[in-house]
Amino acid sequence: MLVLSWFFLACADKTAEQKADLPRPKGYNRIILPKATYQQVEKGHPFTFEVSQYAQVMPDTVSWAEPHWLYIYYPQWHAFIQLTYKPLNKDKKKLANLINDAYILAAKHQGKARGIQEYVMTTRSGRKAGIIELDGEVATSFQFYTTDSVQHYLRGAVYVKTATQNDSLAPVIQFLKKDAMHLIQTLQWKP
């Protein structure tokens, strides 16, 4: 009887070891999204807009950054909206080049993108904004630009810095797109 009990225990231990060695099914990240609440950003820039209270507004620190280039950083997801501002000084050629650059930067993702949708939206205040949405495993799935066509130009891009695939990050990407759209809708140029 003692030998039989020992045999069953030894078999049970082997079965547990074998189960531990089996590959586990894929899991999905549990992403809890906060309720969107916004606050005004000014800080001496030639523009103002509303930004999520869950984000930190930081200056762009790359060596070639110009004044008023910003990161809207979301630390809980290691994600950010990068904003680059350019003064136009009534230079129509400069404006045309900046808009062209926005489309060139988006086109660089064509190799990985499953699709690119481009459209122009009109904000509640009647301003126009160019929107570029990219589907697939791309570094930035949402880009935009807006301008008053005379003095101001602002370009933005949403980035999530993680190796997780975009389909798993879809809730975060949608949250960031919503925040970027809110930024566009609340953007005001300063004289």
PDB file of C-alpha atoms in Angstrom:
ATOM      1  CA  MET A   1       0.000   0.000   0.000  1.00  0.00           C
ATOM      2  CA  LEU A   2       2.817   2.401   0.854  1.00  0.00           C
ATOM      3  CA  VAL A   3       4.554   1.653  -2.451  1.00  0.00           C
ATOM      4  CA  LEU A   4       1.333   2.244  -4.384  1.00  0.00           C
ATOM      5  CA  SER A   5       0.803   5.641  -2.672  1.00  0.00           C
ATOM      6  CA  TRP A   6       4.396   6.642  -3.430  1.00  0.00           C
ATOM      7  CA  PHE A   7       3.904   5.643  -7.104  1.00  0.00           C
ATOM      8  CA  PHE A   8       0.774   7.849  -7.459  1.00  0.00           C
ATOM      9  CA  LEU A   9       2.538  10.813  -5.817  1.00  0.00           C
ATOM     10  CA  ALA A  10       5.523  10.448  -8.139  1.00  0.00           C
ATOM     11  CA  CYS A  11       3.225  10.357 -11.186  1.00  0.00           C
ATOM     12  CA  ALA A  12       1.293  13.391  -9.940  1.00  0.00           C
ATOM     13  CA  ASP A  13       4.534  15.374  -9.534  1.00  0.00           C
ATOM     14  CA  LYS A  14       5.631  14.462 -13.092  1.00  0.00           C
ATOM     15  CA  THR A  15       2.269  15.560 -14.481  1.00  0.00           C
ATOM     16  CA  ALA A  16       2.581  18.958 -12.746  1.00  0.00           C
ATOM     17  CA  GLU A  17       6.117  19.382 -14.104  1.00  0.00           C
ATOM     18  CA  GLN A  18       4.979  18.504 -17.621  1.00  0.00           C
ATOM     19  CA  LYS A  19       2.119  21.028 -17.461  1.00  0.00           C
ATOM     20  CA  ALA A  20       4.545  23.740 -16.358  1.00  0.00           C
ATOM     21  CA  ASP A  21       6.636  23.087 -19.475  1.00  0.00           C
ATOM     22  CA  LEU A  22       3.743  23.469 -21.913  1.00  0.00           C
ATOM     23  CA  PRO A  23       3.416  26.767 -23.797  1.00  0.00           C
ATOM     24  CA  ARG A  24       0.680  28.985 -22.474  1.00  0.00           C
ATOM     25  CA  PRO A  25      -2.033  30.528 -24.661  1.00  0.00           C
ATOM     26  CA  LYS A  26      -1.605  34.144 -25.719  1.00  0.00           C
ATOM     27  CA  GLY A  27      -2.919  36.660 -23.250  1.00  0.00           C
ATOM     28  CA  TYR A  28      -4.047  40.217 -23.730  1.00  0.00           C
ATOM     29  CA  ASN A  29      -3.053  43.211 -21.688  1.00  0.00           C
ATOM     30  CA  ARG A  30      -5.723  44.576 -19.434  1.00  0.00           C
ATOM     31  CA  ILE A  31      -5.857  48.245 -20.249  1.00  0.00           C
ATOM     32  CA  ILE A  32      -7.874  50.459 -17.950  1.00  0.00           C
ATOM     33  CA  LEU A  33      -8.637  53.805 -19.551  1.00  0.00           C
ATOM     34  CA  PRO A  34      -9.295  56.836 -17.360  1.00  0.00           C
ATOM     35  CA  LYS A  35     -12.221  59.164 -17.873  1.00  0.00           C
ATOM     36  CA  ALA A  36     -11.152  61.976 -20.192  1.00  0.00           C
ATOM     37  CA  THR A  37     -10.862  65.270 -18.337  1.00  0.00           C
ATOM     38  CA  TYR A  38      -9.030  68.264 -19.740  1.00  0.00           C
ATOM     39  CA  GLN A  39      -7.211  71.400 -18.644  1.00  0.00           C
ATOM     40  CA  GLN A  40      -5.995  74.458 -20.532  1.00  0.00           C
ATOM     41  CA  VAL A  41      -2.346  74.687 -21.677  1.00  0.00           C
ATOM     42  CA  GLU A  42      -0.791  78.080 -22.323  1.00  0.00           C
ATOM     43  CA  LYS A  43       2.745  78.443 -20.900  1.00  0.00           C
ATOM     44  CA  GLY A  44       3.935  81.253 -23.174  1.00  0.00           C
ATOM     45  CA  HIS A  45       3.314  79.538 -26.510  1.00  0.00           C
ATOM     46  CA  PRO A  46       1.734  81.212 -29.565  1.00  0.00           C
ATOM     47  CA  PHE A  47      -1.208  78.822 -29.114  1.00  0.00           C
ATOM     48  CA  THR A  48      -3.378  77.380 -26.401  1.00  0.00           C
ATOM     49  CA  PHE A  49      -5.384  74.158 -26.242  1.00  0.00           C
ATOM     50  CA  GLU A  50      -6.865  71.698 -23.791  1.00  0.00           C
ATOM     51  CA  VAL A  51      -4.891  68.617 -22.801  1.00  0.00           C
ATOM     52  CA  SER A  52      -5.770  65.530 -20.746  1.00  0.00           C
ATOM     53  CA  GLN A  53      -5.135  65.807 -17.022  1.00  0.00           C
ATOM     54  CA  TYR A  54      -3.404  62.409 -17.275  1.00  0.00           C
ATOM     55  CA  ALA A  55      -0.744  63.815 -19.593  1.00  0.00           C
ATOM     56  CA  GLN A  56       2.387  65.844 -18.919  1.00  0.00           C
ATOM     57  CA  VAL A  57       3.265  68.695 -21.285  1.00  0.00           C
ATOM     58  CA  MET A  58       7.031  68.786 -21.793  1.00  0.00           C
ATOM     59  CA  PRO A  59       9.344  70.637 -24.168  1.00  0.00           C
ATOM     60  CA  ASP A  60      10.849  68.662 -27.049  1.00  0.00           C
ATOM     61  CA  THR A  61      14.512  68.152 -26.123  1.00  0.00           C
ATOM     62  CA  VAL A  62      16.040  66.864 -29.367  1.00  0.00           C
ATOM     63  CA  SER A  63      18.997  68.938 -30.499  1.00  0.00           C
ATOM     64  CA  TRP A  64      17.141  70.351 -33.534  1.00  0.00           C
ATOM     65  CA  ALA A  65      13.939  71.213 -31.632  1.00  0.00           C
ATOM     66  CA  GLU A  66      12.610  74.695 -32.204  1.00  0.00           C
ATOM     67  CA  PRO A  67      10.770  76.892 -29.726  1.00  0.00           C
ATOM     68  CA  HIS A  68       7.234  75.710 -28.973  1.00  0.00           C
ATOM     69  CA  TRP A  69       7.870  72.075 -29.939  1.00  0.00           C
ATOM     70  CA  LEU A  70       6.175  69.924 -27.302  1.00  0.00           C
ATOM     71  CA  TYR A  71       5.561  66.392 -26.121  1.00  0.00           C
ATOM     72  CA  ILE A  72       2.246  65.577 -24.514  1.00  0.00           C
ATOM     73  CA  TYR A  73       3.430  62.548 -22.572  1.00  0.00           C
ATOM     74  CA  TYR A  74       1.191  59.803 -21.114  1.00  0.00           C
ATOM     75  CA  PRO A  75       3.453  58.011 -18.599  1.00  0.00           C
ATOM     76  CA  GLN A  76       1.040  55.145 -17.862  1.00  0.00           C
ATOM     77  CA  TRP A  77       1.365  53.920 -21.478  1.00  0.00           C
ATOM     78  CA  HIS A  78       4.778  55.304 -22.514  1.00  0.00           C
ATOM     79  CA  ALA A  79       2.941  57.182 -25.245  1.00  0.00           C
ATOM     80  CA  PHE A  80       3.003  60.751 -26.451  1.00  0.00           C
ATOM     81  CA  ILE A  81       1.654  63.261 -28.923  1.00  0.00           C
ATOM     82  CA  GLN A  82       4.534  65.130 -30.524  1.00  0.00           C
ATOM     83  CA  LEU A  83       3.761  68.706 -31.562  1.00  0.00           C
ATOM     84  CA  THR A  84       5.935  70.789 -33.883  1.00  0.00           C
ATOM     85  CA  TYR A  85       5.092  74.443 -34.366  1.00  0.00           C
ATOM     86  CA  LYS A  86       6.329  76.715 -37.173  1.00  0.00           C
ATOM     87  CA  PRO A  87       5.673  80.437 -37.552  1.00  0.00           C
ATOM     88  CA  LEU A  88       4.647  81.311 -41.110  1.00  0.00           C
ATOM     89  CA  ASN A  89       5.079  85.090 -41.246  1.00  0.00           C
ATOM     90  CA  LYS A  90       2.635  85.229 -44.209  1.00  0.00           C
ATOM     91  CA  ASP A  91       4.942  83.005 -46.311  1.00  0.00           C
ATOM     92  CA  LYS A  92       2.609  80.955 -48.562  1.00  0.00           C
ATOM     93  CA  LYS A  93       5.499  78.940 -50.027  1.00  0.00           C
ATOM     94  CA  LYS A  94       6.636  77.911 -46.538  1.00  0.00           C
ATOM     95  CA  LEU A  95       3.068  76.832 -45.715  1.00  0.00           C
ATOM     96  CA  ALA A  96       2.849  74.733 -48.893  1.00  0.00           C
ATOM     97  CA  ASN A  97       6.200  73.068 -48.064  1.00  0.00           C
ATOM     98  CA  LEU A  98       5.118  72.297 -44.481  1.00  0.00           C
ATOM     99  CA  ILE A  99       1.847  70.716 -45.620  1.00  0.00           C
ATOM    100  CA  ASN A 100       3.734  68.710 -48.238  1.00  0.00           C
ATOM    101  CA  ASP A 101       6.208  67.572 -45.533  1.00  0.00           C
ATOM    102  CA  ALA A 102       3.292  66.357 -43.384  1.00  0.00           C
ATOM    103  CA  TYR A 103       2.174  64.034 -46.189  1.00  0.00           C
ATOM    104  CA  ILE A 104       5.745  62.914 -46.939  1.00  0.00           C
ATOM    105  CA  LEU A 105       6.268  61.978 -43.266  1.00  0.00           C
ATOM    106  CA  ALA A 106       3.035  59.970 -43.258  1.00  0.00           C
ATOM    107  CA  ALA A 107       3.940  58.243 -46.541  1.00  0.00           C
ATOM    108  CA  LYS A 108       7.150  56.904 -44.969  1.00  0.00           C
ATOM    109  CA  HIS A 109       4.916  54.413 -43.130  1.00  0.00           C
ATOM    110  CA  GLN A 110       3.443  52.925 -46.320  1.00  0.00           C
ATOM    111  CA  GLY A 111       5.667  49.848 -46.109  1.00  0.00           C
ATOM    112  CA  LYS A 112       4.080  48.738 -42.831  1.00  0.00           C
ATOM    113  CA  ALA A 113       0.670  50.369 -43.079  1.00  0.00           C
ATOM    114  CA  ARG A 114      -2.327  48.327 -44.216  1.00  0.00           C
ATOM    115  CA  GLY A 115      -4.027  51.554 -45.198  1.00  0.00           C
ATOM    116  CA  ILE A 116      -3.735  55.312 -45.018  1.00  0.00           C
ATOM    117  CA  GLN A 117      -6.785  57.565 -44.819  1.00  0.00           C
ATOM    118  CA  GLU A 118      -6.381  61.282 -45.402  1.00  0.00           C
ATOM    119  CA  TYR A 119      -9.107  63.849 -44.911  1.00  0.00           C
ATOM    120  CA  VAL A 120      -9.677  67.472 -43.975  1.00  0.00           C
ATOM    121  CA  MET A 121     -11.923  68.243 -41.035  1.00  0.00           C
ATOM    122  CA  THR A 122     -13.527  71.505 -40.003  1.00  0.00           C
ATOM    123  CA  THR A 123     -13.323  72.348 -36.306  1.00  0.00           C
ATOM    124  CA  ARG A 124     -16.186  73.786 -34.283  1.00  0.00           C
ATOM    125  CA  SER A 125     -14.637  77.243 -34.717  1.00  0.00           C
ATOM    126  CA  GLY A 126     -14.456  76.837 -38.517  1.00  0.00           C
ATOM    127  CA  ARG A 127     -10.706  76.132 -38.831  1.00  0.00           C
ATOM    128  CA  LYS A 128      -9.456  73.368 -41.117  1.00  0.00           C
ATOM    129  CA  ALA A 129      -7.186  70.513 -40.037  1.00  0.00           C
ATOM    130  CA  GLY A 130      -5.578  67.810 -42.159  1.00  0.00           C
ATOM    131  CA  ILE A 131      -5.927  64.359 -40.602  1.00  0.00           C
ATOM    132  CA  ILE A 132      -3.904  61.283 -41.594  1.00  0.00           C
ATOM    133  CA  GLU A 133      -4.849  57.925 -40.053  1.00  0.00           C
ATOM    134  CA  LEU A 134      -2.654  54.876 -40.604  1.00  0.00           C
ATOM    135  CA  ASP A 135      -3.729  51.263 -40.028  1.00  0.00           C
ATOM    136  CA  GLY A 136      -1.338  48.426 -39.203  1.00  0.00           C
ATOM    137  CA  GLU A 137       1.901  48.025 -37.281  1.00  0.00           C
ATOM    138  CA  VAL A 138       3.124  51.586 -37.737  1.00  0.00           C
ATOM    139  CA  ALA A 139       5.024  53.835 -35.343  1.00  0.00           C
ATOM    140  CA  THR A 140       2.379  56.548 -35.509  1.00  0.00           C
ATOM    141  CA  SER A 141      -1.211  55.719 -36.298  1.00  0.00           C
ATOM    142  CA  PHE A 142      -2.584  59.269 -36.196  1.00  0.00           C
ATOM    143  CA  GLN A 143      -1.065  62.466 -37.578  1.00  0.00           C
ATOM    144  CA  PHE A 144      -2.505  65.911 -38.135  1.00  0.00           C
ATOM    145  CA  TYR A 145      -1.697  69.472 -39.063  1.00  0.00           C
ATOM    146  CA  THR A 146      -3.588  72.710 -38.678  1.00  0.00           C
ATOM    147  CA  THR A 147      -2.877  76.282 -39.654  1.00  0.00           C
ATOM    148  CA  ASP A 148      -4.387  79.735 -39.900  1.00  0.00           C
ATOM    149  CA  SER A 149      -2.678  80.001 -43.345  1.00  0.00           C
ATOM    150  CA  VAL A 150      -0.990  83.275 -42.369  1.00  0.00           C
ATOM    151  CA  GLN A 151       0.970  83.157 -39.092  1.00  0.00           C
ATOM    152  CA  HIS A 152       0.773  79.691 -37.504  1.00  0.00           C
ATOM    153  CA  TYR A 153       1.305  76.029 -38.431  1.00  0.00           C
ATOM    154  CA  LEU A 154       1.106  73.090 -35.987  1.00  0.00           C
ATOM    155  CA  ARG A 155       1.754  69.424 -36.793  1.00  0.00           C
ATOM    156  CA  GLY A 156       1.106  66.530 -34.422  1.00  0.00           C
ATOM    157  CA  ALA A 157       1.710  62.779 -34.349  1.00  0.00           C
ATOM    158  CA  VAL A 158       0.617  60.111 -31.863  1.00  0.00           C
ATOM    159  CA  TYR A 159       3.284  57.598 -30.780  1.00  0.00           C
ATOM    160  CA  VAL A 160       3.105  54.565 -28.474  1.00  0.00           C
ATOM    161  CA  LYS A 161       6.614  53.448 -27.521  1.00  0.00           C
ATOM    162  CA  THR A 162       6.193  49.726 -26.878  1.00  0.00           C
ATOM    163  CA  ALA A 163       6.802  46.444 -28.650  1.00  0.00           C
ATOM    164  CA  THR A 164       3.186  45.363 -28.117  1.00  0.00           C
ATOM    165  CA  GLN A 165       1.283  45.052 -31.369  1.00  0.00           C
ATOM    166  CA  ASN A 166      -1.141  47.805 -32.298  1.00  0.00           C
ATOM    167  CA  ASP A 167      -4.194  45.536 -32.236  1.00  0.00           C
ATOM    168  CA  SER A 168      -3.516  44.897 -28.529  1.00  0.00           C
ATOM    169  CA  LEU A 169      -3.019  48.623 -27.992  1.00  0.00           C
ATOM    170  CA  ALA A 170      -6.179  49.616 -29.857  1.00  0.00           C
ATOM    171  CA  PRO A 171      -7.922  51.020 -26.741  1.00  0.00           C
ATOM    172  CA  VAL A 172      -4.897  53.197 -25.902  1.00  0.00           C
ATOM    173  CA  ILE A 173      -4.497  54.357 -29.505  1.00  0.00           C
ATOM    174  CA  GLN A 174      -8.198  55.282 -29.654  1.00  0.00           C
ATOM    175  CA  PHE A 175      -7.853  57.194 -26.361  1.00  0.00           C
ATOM    176  CA  LEU A 176      -4.853  59.116 -27.736  1.00  0.00           C
ATOM    177  CA  LYS A 177      -6.657  59.853 -31.032  1.00  0.00           C
ATOM    178  CA  LYS A 178      -9.595  61.211 -29.059  1.00  0.00           C
ATOM    179  CA  ASP A 179      -7.223  63.435 -27.054  1.00  0.00           C
ATOM    180  CA  ALA A 180      -5.522  64.628 -30.259  1.00  0.00           C
ATOM    181  CA  MET A 181      -8.926  65.457 -31.780  1.00  0.00           C
ATOM    182  CA  HIS A 182      -9.849  67.343 -28.601  1.00  0.00           C
ATOM    183  CA  LEU A 183      -6.569  69.272 -28.884  1.00  0.00           C
ATOM    184  CA  ILE A 184      -7.411  70.206 -32.482  1.00  0.00           C
ATOM    185  CA  GLN A 185     -10.959  71.252 -31.558  1.00  0.00           C
ATOM    186  CA  THR A 186      -9.806  73.462 -28.659  1.00  0.00           C
ATOM    187  CA  LEU A 187      -6.705  74.946 -30.323  1.00  0.00           C
ATOM    188  CA  GLN A 188      -6.628  78.745 -30.331  1.00  0.00           C
ATOM    189  CA  TRP A 189      -3.919  80.842 -31.993  1.00  0.00           C
ATOM    190  CA  LYS A 190      -2.610  83.794 -30.031  1.00  0.00           C
ATOM    191  CA  PRO A 191      -2.127  87.107 -31.855  1.00  0.00           C
TER     192      PRO A 191
END
